[in-house]
PDB file of C-alpha atoms in Angstrom:
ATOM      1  CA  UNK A   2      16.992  22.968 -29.949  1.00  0.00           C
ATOM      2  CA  UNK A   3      17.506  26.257 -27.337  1.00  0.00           C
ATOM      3  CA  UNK A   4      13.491  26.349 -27.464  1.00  0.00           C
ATOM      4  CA  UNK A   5      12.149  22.727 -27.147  1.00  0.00           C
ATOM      5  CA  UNK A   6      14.566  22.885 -24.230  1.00  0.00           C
ATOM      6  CA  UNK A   7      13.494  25.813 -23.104  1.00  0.00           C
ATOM      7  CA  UNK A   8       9.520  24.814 -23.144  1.00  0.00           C
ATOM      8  CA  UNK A   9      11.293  21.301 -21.249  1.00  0.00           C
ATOM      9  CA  UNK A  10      12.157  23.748 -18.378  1.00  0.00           C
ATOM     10  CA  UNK A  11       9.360  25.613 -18.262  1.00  0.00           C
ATOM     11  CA  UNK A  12       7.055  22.645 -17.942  1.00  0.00           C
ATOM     12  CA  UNK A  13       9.196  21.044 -15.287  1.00  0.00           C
ATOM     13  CA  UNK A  14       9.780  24.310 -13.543  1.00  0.00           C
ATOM     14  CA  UNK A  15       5.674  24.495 -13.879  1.00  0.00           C
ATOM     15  CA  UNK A  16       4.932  20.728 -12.404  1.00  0.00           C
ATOM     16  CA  UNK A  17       7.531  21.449  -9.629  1.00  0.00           C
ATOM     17  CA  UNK A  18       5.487  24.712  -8.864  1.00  0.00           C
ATOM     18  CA  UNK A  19       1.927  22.907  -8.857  1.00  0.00           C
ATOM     19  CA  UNK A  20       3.300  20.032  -6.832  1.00  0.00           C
ATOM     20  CA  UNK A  21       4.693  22.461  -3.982  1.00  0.00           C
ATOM     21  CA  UNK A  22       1.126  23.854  -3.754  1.00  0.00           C
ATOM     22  CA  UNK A  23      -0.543  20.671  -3.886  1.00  0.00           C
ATOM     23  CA  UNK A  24       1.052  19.854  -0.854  1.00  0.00           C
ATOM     24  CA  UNK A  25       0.187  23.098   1.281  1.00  0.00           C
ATOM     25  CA  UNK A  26      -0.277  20.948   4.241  1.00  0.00           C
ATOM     26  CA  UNK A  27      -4.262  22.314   4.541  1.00  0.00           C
ATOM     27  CA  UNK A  28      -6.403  19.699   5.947  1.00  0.00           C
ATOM     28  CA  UNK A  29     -10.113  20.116   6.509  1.00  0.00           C
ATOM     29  CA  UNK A  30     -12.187  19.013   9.700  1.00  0.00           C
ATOM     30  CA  UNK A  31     -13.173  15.336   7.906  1.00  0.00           C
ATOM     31  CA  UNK A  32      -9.311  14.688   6.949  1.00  0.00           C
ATOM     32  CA  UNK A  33      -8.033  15.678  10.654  1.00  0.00           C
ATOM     33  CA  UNK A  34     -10.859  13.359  12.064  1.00  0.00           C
ATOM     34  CA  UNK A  35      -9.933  10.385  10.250  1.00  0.00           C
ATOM     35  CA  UNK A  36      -6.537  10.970  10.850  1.00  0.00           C
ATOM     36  CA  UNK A  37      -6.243  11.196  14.366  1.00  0.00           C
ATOM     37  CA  UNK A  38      -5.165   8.290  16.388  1.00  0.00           C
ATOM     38  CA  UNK A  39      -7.505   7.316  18.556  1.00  0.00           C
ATOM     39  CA  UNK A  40      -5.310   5.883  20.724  1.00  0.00           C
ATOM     40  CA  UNK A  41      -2.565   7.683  22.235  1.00  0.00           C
ATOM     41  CA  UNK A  42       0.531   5.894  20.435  1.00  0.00           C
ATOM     42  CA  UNK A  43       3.165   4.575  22.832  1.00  0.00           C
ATOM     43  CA  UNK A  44       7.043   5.344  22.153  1.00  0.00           C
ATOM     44  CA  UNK A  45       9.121   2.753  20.247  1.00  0.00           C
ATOM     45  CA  UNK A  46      10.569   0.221  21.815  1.00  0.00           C
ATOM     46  CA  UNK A  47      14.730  -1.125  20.628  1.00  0.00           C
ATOM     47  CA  UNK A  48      13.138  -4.308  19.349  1.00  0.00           C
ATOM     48  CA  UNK A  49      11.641  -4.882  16.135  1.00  0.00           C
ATOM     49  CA  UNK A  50       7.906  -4.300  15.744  1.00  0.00           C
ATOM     50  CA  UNK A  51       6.917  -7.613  14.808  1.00  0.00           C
ATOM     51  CA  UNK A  52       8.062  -9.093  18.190  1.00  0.00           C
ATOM     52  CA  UNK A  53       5.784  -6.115  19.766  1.00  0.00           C
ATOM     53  CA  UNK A  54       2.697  -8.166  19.845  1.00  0.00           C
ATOM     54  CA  UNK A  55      -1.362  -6.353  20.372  1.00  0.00           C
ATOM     55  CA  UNK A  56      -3.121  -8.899  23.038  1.00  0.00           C
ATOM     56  CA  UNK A  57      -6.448  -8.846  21.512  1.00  0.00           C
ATOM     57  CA  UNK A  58      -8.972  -7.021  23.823  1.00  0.00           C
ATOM     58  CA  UNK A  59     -11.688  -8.889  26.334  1.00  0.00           C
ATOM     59  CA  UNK A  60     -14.868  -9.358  24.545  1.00  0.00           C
ATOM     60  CA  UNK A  61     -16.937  -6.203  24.363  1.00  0.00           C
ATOM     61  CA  UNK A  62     -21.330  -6.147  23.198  1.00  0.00           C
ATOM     62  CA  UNK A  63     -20.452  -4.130  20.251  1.00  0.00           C
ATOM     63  CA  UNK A  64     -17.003  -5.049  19.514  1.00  0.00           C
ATOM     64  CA  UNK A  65     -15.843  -1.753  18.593  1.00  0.00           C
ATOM     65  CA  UNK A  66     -13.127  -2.879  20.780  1.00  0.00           C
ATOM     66  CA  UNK A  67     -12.101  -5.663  19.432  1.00  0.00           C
ATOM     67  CA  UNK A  68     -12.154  -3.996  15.650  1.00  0.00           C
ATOM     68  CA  UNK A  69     -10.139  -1.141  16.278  1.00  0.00           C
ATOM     69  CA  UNK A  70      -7.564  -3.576  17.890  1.00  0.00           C
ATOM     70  CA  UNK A  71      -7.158  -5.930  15.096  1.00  0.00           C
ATOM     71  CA  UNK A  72      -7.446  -2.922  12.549  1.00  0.00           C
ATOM     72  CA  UNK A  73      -4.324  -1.556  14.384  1.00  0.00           C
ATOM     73  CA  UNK A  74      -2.279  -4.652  14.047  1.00  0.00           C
ATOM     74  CA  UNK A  75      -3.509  -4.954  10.586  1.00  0.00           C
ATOM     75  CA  UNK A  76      -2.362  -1.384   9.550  1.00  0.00           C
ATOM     76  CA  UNK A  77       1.016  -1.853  11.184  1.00  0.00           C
ATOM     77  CA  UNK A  78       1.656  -5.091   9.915  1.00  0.00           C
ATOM     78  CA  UNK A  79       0.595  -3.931   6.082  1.00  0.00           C
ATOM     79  CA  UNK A  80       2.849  -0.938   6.954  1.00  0.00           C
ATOM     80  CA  UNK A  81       5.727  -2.756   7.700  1.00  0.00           C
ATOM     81  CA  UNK A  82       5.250  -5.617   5.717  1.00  0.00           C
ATOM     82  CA  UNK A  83       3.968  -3.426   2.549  1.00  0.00           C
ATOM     83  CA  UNK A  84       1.076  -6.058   1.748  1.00  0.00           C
ATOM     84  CA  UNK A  85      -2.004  -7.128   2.712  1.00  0.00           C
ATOM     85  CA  UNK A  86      -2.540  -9.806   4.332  1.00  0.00           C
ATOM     86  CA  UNK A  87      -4.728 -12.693   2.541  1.00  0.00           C
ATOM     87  CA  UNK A  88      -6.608 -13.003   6.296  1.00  0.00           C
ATOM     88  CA  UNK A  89      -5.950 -12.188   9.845  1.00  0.00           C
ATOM     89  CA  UNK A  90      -4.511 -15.553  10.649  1.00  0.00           C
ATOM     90  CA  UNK A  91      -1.062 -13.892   8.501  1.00  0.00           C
ATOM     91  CA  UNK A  92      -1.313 -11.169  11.198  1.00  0.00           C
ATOM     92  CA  UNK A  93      -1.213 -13.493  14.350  1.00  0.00           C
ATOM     93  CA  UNK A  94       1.391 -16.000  12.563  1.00  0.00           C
ATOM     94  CA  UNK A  95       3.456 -12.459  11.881  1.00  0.00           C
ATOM     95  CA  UNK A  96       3.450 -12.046  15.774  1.00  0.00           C
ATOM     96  CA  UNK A  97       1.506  -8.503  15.853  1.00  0.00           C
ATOM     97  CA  UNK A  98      -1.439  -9.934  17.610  1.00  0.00           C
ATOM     98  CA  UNK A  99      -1.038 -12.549  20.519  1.00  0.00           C
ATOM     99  CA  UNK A 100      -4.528 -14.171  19.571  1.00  0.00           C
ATOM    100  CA  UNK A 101      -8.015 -13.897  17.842  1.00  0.00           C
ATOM    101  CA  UNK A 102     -11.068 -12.462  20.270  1.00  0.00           C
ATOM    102  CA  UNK A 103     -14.115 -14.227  19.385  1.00  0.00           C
ATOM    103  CA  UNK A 104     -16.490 -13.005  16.740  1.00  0.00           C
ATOM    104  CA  UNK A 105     -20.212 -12.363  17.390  1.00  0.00           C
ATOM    105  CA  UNK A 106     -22.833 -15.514  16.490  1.00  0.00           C
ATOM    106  CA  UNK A 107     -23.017 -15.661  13.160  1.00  0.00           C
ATOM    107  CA  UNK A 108     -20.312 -13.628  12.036  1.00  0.00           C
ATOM    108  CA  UNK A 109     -16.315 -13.512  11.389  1.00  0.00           C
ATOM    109  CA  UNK A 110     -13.446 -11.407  11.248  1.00  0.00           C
ATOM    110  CA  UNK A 111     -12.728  -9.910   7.484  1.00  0.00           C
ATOM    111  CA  UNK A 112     -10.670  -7.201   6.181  1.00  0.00           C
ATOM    112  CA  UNK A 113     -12.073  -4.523   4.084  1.00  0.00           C
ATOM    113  CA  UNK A 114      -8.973  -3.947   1.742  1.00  0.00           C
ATOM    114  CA  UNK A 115      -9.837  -0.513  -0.003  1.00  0.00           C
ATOM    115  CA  UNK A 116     -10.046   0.594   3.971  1.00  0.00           C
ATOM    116  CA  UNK A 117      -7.381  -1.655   5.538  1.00  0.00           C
ATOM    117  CA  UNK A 118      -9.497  -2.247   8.340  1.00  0.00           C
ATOM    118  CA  UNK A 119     -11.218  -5.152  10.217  1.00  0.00           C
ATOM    119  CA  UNK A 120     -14.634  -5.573   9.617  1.00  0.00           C
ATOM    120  CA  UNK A 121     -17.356  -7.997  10.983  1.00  0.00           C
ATOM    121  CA  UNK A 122     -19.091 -10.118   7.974  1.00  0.00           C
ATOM    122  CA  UNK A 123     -21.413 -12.537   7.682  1.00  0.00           C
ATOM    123  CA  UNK A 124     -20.063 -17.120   7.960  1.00  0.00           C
TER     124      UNK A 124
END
């Protein structure tokens, strides 16, 4: 009993020991890059974040704009919400965005879910 007890510890004492290095907190150049905001994040307001709505952005030639916008509202709604939405419409009707910007010819607003970001695809 003392030894299948003692192996018990040792293997917990082990995991506990591999998890603390695991998390080390070393990041490389790639990691820090997609990580980093790329807007500079604005403090919290005293009302709830779902009345904090994202006006979508003027339309832009590439739309980069318009993409990191919507992939911002997206993010922060799946955050909050813990789901993905089914489409952006669930985002607007949730109150984080004010509105939809229009979509080049030919194509329409879709969310990449492995990502969880906006993406332009193909009507």
């Amino acid at each position: 009993m003392k030894k299948t007890k003692l192996n018990f510890l040792t293997y917990l004492a082990l995991a506990g020991v591999a998890l603390a290095l695991s998390a080390c907190g070393k990041r490389d150049a790639a990691m820090e890059t997609a990580l980093a905001p790329s807007v500079t994040p604005e403090p919290r307001a005293s009302t709830p974040a779902a009345t904090q709505q994202i006006a979508p952005p003027a339309a832009t030639a590439d739309n980069t704009t318009d993409l990191t916008t919507l992939t911002q509202a997206l993010r922060r709604y799946s955050m909050e919400r813990r789901k993905v939405p089914a489409d952006l419409n669930e985002v607007i009707a949730a109150g984080y965005l004010k509105g939809m910007p229009a979509a080049p010819a030919g194509k329409k607003f879709g969310i990449n879910t492995k990502r969880l970001e906006v993406i332009l695809v193909n009507q």
